[in-house]
Tab-separated table of C-alpha atoms in Angstrom:
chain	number	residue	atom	x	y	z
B	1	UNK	CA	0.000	0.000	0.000
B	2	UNK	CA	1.418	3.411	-0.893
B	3	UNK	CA	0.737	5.760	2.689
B	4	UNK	CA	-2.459	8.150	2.340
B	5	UNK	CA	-0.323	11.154	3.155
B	6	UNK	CA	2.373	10.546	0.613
B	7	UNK	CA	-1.040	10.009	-2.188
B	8	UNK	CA	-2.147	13.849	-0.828
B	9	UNK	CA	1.372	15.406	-1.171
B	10	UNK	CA	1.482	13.578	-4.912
B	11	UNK	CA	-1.884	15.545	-5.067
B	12	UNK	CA	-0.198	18.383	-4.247
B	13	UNK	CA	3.200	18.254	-6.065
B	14	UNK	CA	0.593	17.269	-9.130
B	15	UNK	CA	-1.516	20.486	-8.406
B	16	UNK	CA	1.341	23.192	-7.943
B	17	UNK	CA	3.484	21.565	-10.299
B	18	UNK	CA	1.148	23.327	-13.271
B	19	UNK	CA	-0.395	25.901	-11.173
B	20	UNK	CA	2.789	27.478	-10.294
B	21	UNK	CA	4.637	27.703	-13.368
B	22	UNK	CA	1.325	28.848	-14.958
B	23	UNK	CA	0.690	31.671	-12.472
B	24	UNK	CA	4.486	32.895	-12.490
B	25	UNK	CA	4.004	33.640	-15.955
B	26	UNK	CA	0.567	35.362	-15.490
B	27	UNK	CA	2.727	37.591	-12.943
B	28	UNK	CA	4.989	38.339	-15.039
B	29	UNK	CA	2.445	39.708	-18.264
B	30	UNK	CA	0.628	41.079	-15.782
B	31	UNK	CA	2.413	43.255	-13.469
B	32	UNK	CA	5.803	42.995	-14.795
B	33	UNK	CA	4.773	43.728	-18.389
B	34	UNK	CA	6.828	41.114	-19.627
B	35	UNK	CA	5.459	39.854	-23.657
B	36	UNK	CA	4.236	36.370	-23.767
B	37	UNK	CA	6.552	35.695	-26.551
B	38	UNK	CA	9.672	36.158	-24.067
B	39	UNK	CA	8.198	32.983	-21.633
B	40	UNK	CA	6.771	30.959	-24.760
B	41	UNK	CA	10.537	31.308	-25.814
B	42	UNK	CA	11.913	29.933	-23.007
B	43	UNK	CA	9.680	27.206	-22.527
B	44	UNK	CA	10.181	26.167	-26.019
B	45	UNK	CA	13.794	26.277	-25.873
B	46	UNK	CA	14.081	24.078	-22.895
B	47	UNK	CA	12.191	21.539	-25.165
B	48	UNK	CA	14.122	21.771	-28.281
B	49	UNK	CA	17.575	21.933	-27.030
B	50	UNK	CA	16.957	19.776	-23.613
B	51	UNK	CA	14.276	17.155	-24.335
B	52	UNK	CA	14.897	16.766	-27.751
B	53	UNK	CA	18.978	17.827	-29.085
B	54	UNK	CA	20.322	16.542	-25.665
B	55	UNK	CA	18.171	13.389	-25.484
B	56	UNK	CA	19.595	12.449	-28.748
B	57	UNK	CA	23.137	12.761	-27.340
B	58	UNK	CA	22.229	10.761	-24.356
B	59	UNK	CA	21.216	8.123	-27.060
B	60	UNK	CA	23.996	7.853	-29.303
B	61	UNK	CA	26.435	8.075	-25.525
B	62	UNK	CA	24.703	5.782	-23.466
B	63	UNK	CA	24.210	3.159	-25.908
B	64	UNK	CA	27.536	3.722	-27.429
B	65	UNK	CA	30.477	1.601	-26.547
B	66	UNK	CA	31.507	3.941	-23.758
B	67	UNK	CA	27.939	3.930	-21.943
B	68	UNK	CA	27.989	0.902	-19.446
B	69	UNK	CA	31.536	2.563	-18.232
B	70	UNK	CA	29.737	5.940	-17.986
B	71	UNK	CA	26.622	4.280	-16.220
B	72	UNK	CA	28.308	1.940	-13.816
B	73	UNK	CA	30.316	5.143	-12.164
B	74	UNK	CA	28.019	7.746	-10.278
B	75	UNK	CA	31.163	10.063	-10.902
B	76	UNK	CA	31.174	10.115	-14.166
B	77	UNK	CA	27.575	9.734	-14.701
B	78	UNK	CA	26.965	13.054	-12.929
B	79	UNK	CA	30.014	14.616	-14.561
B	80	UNK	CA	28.541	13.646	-18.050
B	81	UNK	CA	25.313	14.350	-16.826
B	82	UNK	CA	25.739	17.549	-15.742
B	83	UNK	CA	27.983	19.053	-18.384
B	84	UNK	CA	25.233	18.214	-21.267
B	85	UNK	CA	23.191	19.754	-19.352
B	86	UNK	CA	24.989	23.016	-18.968
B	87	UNK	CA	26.047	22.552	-22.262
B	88	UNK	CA	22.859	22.115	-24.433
B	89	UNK	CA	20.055	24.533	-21.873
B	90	UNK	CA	22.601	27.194	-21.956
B	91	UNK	CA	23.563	27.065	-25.541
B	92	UNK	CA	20.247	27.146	-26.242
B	93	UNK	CA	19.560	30.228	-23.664
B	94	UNK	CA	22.708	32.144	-25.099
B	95	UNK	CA	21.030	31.927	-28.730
B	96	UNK	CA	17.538	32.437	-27.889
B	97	UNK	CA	18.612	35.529	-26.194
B	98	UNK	CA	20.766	36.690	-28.952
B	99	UNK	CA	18.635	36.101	-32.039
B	100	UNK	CA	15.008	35.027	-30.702
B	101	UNK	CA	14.725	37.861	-27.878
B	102	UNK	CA	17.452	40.948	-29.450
B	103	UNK	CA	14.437	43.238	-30.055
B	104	UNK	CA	12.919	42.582	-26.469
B	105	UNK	CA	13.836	45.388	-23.889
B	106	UNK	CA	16.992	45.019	-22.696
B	107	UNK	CA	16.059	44.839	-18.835
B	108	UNK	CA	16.012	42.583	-16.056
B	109	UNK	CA	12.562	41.524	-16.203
B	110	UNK	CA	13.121	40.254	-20.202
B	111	UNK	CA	15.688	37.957	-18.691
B	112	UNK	CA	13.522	36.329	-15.682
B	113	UNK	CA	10.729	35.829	-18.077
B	114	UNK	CA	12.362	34.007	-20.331
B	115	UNK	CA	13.487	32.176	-17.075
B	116	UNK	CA	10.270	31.546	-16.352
B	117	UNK	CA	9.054	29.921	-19.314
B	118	UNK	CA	12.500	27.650	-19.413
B	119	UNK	CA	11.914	26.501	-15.537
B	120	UNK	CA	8.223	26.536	-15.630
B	121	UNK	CA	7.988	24.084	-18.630
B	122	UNK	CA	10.644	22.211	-17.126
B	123	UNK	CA	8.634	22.150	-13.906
B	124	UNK	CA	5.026	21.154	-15.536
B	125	UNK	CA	6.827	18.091	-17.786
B	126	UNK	CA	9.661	16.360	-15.287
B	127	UNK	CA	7.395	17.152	-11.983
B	128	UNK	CA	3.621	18.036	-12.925
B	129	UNK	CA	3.455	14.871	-15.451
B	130	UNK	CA	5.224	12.574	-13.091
B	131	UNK	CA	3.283	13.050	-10.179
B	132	UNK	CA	0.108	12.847	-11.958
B	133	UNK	CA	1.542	9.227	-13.487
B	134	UNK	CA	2.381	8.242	-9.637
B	135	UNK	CA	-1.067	9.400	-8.573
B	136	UNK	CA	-2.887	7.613	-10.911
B	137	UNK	CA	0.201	4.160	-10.173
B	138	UNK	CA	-0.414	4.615	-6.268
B	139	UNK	CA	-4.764	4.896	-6.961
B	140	UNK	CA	-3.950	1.433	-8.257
B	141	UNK	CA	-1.931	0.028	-6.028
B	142	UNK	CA	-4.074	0.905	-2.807
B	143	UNK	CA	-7.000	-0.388	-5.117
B	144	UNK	CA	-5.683	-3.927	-5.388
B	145	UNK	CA	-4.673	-3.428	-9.046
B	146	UNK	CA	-0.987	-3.765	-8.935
B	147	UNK	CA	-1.484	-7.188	-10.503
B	148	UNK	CA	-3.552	-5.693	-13.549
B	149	UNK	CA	-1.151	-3.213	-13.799
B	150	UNK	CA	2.197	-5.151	-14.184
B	151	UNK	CA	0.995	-7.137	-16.104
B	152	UNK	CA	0.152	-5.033	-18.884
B	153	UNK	CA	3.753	-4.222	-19.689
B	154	UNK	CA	5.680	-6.552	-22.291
B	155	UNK	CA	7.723	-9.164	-19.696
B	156	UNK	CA	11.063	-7.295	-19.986
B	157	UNK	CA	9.969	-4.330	-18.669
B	158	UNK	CA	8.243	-5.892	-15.565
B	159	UNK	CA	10.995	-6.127	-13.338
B	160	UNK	CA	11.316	-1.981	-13.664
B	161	UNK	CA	7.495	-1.653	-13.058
B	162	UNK	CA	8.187	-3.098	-10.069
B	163	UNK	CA	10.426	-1.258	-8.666
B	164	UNK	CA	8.822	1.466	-9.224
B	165	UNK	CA	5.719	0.177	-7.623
B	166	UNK	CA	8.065	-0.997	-4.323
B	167	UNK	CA	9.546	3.111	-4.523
B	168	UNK	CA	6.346	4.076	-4.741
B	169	UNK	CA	5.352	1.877	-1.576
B	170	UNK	CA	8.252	2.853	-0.053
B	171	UNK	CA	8.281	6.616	-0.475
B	172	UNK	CA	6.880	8.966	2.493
B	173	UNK	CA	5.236	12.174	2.090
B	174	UNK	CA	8.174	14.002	3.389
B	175	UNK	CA	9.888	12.513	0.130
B	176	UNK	CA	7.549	14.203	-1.955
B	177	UNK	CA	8.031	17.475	-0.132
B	178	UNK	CA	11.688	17.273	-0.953
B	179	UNK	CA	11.045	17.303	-4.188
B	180	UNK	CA	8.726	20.260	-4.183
B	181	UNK	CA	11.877	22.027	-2.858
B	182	UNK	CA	14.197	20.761	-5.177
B	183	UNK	CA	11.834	21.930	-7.937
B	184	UNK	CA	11.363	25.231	-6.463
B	185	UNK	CA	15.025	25.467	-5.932
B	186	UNK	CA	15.246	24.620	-10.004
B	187	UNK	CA	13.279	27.387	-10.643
B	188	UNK	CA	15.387	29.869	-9.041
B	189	UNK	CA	17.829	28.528	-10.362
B	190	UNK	CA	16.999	28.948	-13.918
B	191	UNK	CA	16.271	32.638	-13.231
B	192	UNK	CA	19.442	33.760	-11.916
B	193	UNK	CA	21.356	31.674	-15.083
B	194	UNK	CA	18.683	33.489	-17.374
B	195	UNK	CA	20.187	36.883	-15.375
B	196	UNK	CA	23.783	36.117	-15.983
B	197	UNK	CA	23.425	34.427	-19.681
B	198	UNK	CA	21.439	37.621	-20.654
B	199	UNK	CA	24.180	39.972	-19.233
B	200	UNK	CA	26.569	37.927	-21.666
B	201	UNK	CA	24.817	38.345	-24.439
B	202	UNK	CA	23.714	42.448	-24.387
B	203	UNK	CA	26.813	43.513	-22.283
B	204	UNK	CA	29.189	41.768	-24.645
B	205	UNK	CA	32.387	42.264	-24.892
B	206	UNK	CA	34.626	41.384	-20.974
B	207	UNK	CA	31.167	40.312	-19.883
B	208	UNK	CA	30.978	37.476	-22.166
B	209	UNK	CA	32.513	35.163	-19.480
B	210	UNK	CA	29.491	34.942	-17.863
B	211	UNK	CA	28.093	32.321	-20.669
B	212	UNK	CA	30.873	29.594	-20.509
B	213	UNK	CA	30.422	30.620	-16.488
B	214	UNK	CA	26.928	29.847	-16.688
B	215	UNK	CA	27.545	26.731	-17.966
B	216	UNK	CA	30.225	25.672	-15.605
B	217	UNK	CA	26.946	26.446	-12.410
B	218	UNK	CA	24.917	24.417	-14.546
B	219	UNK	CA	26.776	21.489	-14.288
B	220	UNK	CA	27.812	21.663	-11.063
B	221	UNK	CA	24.264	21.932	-9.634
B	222	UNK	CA	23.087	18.960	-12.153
B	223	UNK	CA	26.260	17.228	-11.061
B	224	UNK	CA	25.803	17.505	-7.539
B	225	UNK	CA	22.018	16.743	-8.122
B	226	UNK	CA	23.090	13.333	-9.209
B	227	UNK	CA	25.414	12.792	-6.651
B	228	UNK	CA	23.003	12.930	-3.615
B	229	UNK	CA	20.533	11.119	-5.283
């Protein structure tokens, strides 16, 4: 049985995990006076250059003849890991800025909204969508329909069904709650490299350090991510 309380915090994570990137946006066209385009932007780069260019990367590497090495070491896993991610999110930041966004004002609030829609997208797909697919897993579960559910899935993938239905058994609400934090924490964190990749890009010049520097925080938080996991 997966505990009632971690089910209502799934509700939650589920809830705010739309709500919130959603309503950060409406802030920011609404008070901040910040053009849709600039967020739309964002959140479409994040899926271009993270979900799709970088997952094709992770294909060709992972499979290749060097992936079981890179897999079978959490220290080069999260080195790997964390560099494409630096790598491809703010590449794809530093251009959208420069060619996508040059004829947006050239002010602070430009930058965070395109923040917004790059973390908020980010947010709704790798945290909204999941917990709504463990809601709907742990609904099961508690019903009696584990059995139904595993065995639904082709034979080789039932031994990773489950283990995710023992995690999700497993898991307390207070496990859930950490990863409302570490999403929150994402968030802010994709606004402050928005700041500094922005600054690159319209300062120019001695300030363009800030864009490999951006990508060197990138990978150390996605790095480090890995690592305490």
């Amino acid at each position: 049985m997966v505990a009632t309380s971690a089910v209502v915090m799934m509700a939650v994570n589920a809830f705010l995990g739309f709500v919130l990137p959603v309503g950060l946006a409406w802030y920011m066209c609404k008070s901040l006076h910040v053009r849709l385009p600039v967020i739309l932007i964002g959140a479409a780069t994040f899926v271009v250059f993270a979900l799709f260019l970088e997952s094709l990367v992770h294909m060709a590497v992972l499979n290749g003849p060097q992936g079981a090495v890179i897999r079978d070491n959490v220290w080069y896993f999260a080195t790997y890991g964390g560099l494409m991610a630096g790598l491809f999110e703010e590449m794809g930041r530093f251009l959208s800025m420069k060619y996508l966004l040059r004829r947006c004002p050239s002010n602070r609030f430009t930058a965070l909204g395109y923040g917004v829609g790059h973390g908020g997208v980010e947010m709704i797909i790798v945290f909204g969508v999941t917990m709504i697919g463990n809601l709907v897993m742990s609904m099961m579960i508690n019903g009696g329909r584990s059995g139904m559910m595993l065995s639904s899935v082709p034979a080789e993938a039932q031994i990773q069904m489950q283990t995710v239905v023992q995690q999700l058994q497993d898991a307390t609400a207070a496990t859930y709650l950490l990863g409302l934090c570490e999403r929150l924490s994402a968030i802010v964190i994709h606004l402050g490299l928005s700041l500094i990749v922005f600054s690159a890009v319209r300062k120019g010049g001695r300030w363009l350090w800030l864009f490999p520097a951006a990508i060197v925080l990138h990978a150390l938080v996605d790095g480090a991510a890995v690592l305490l996991n």
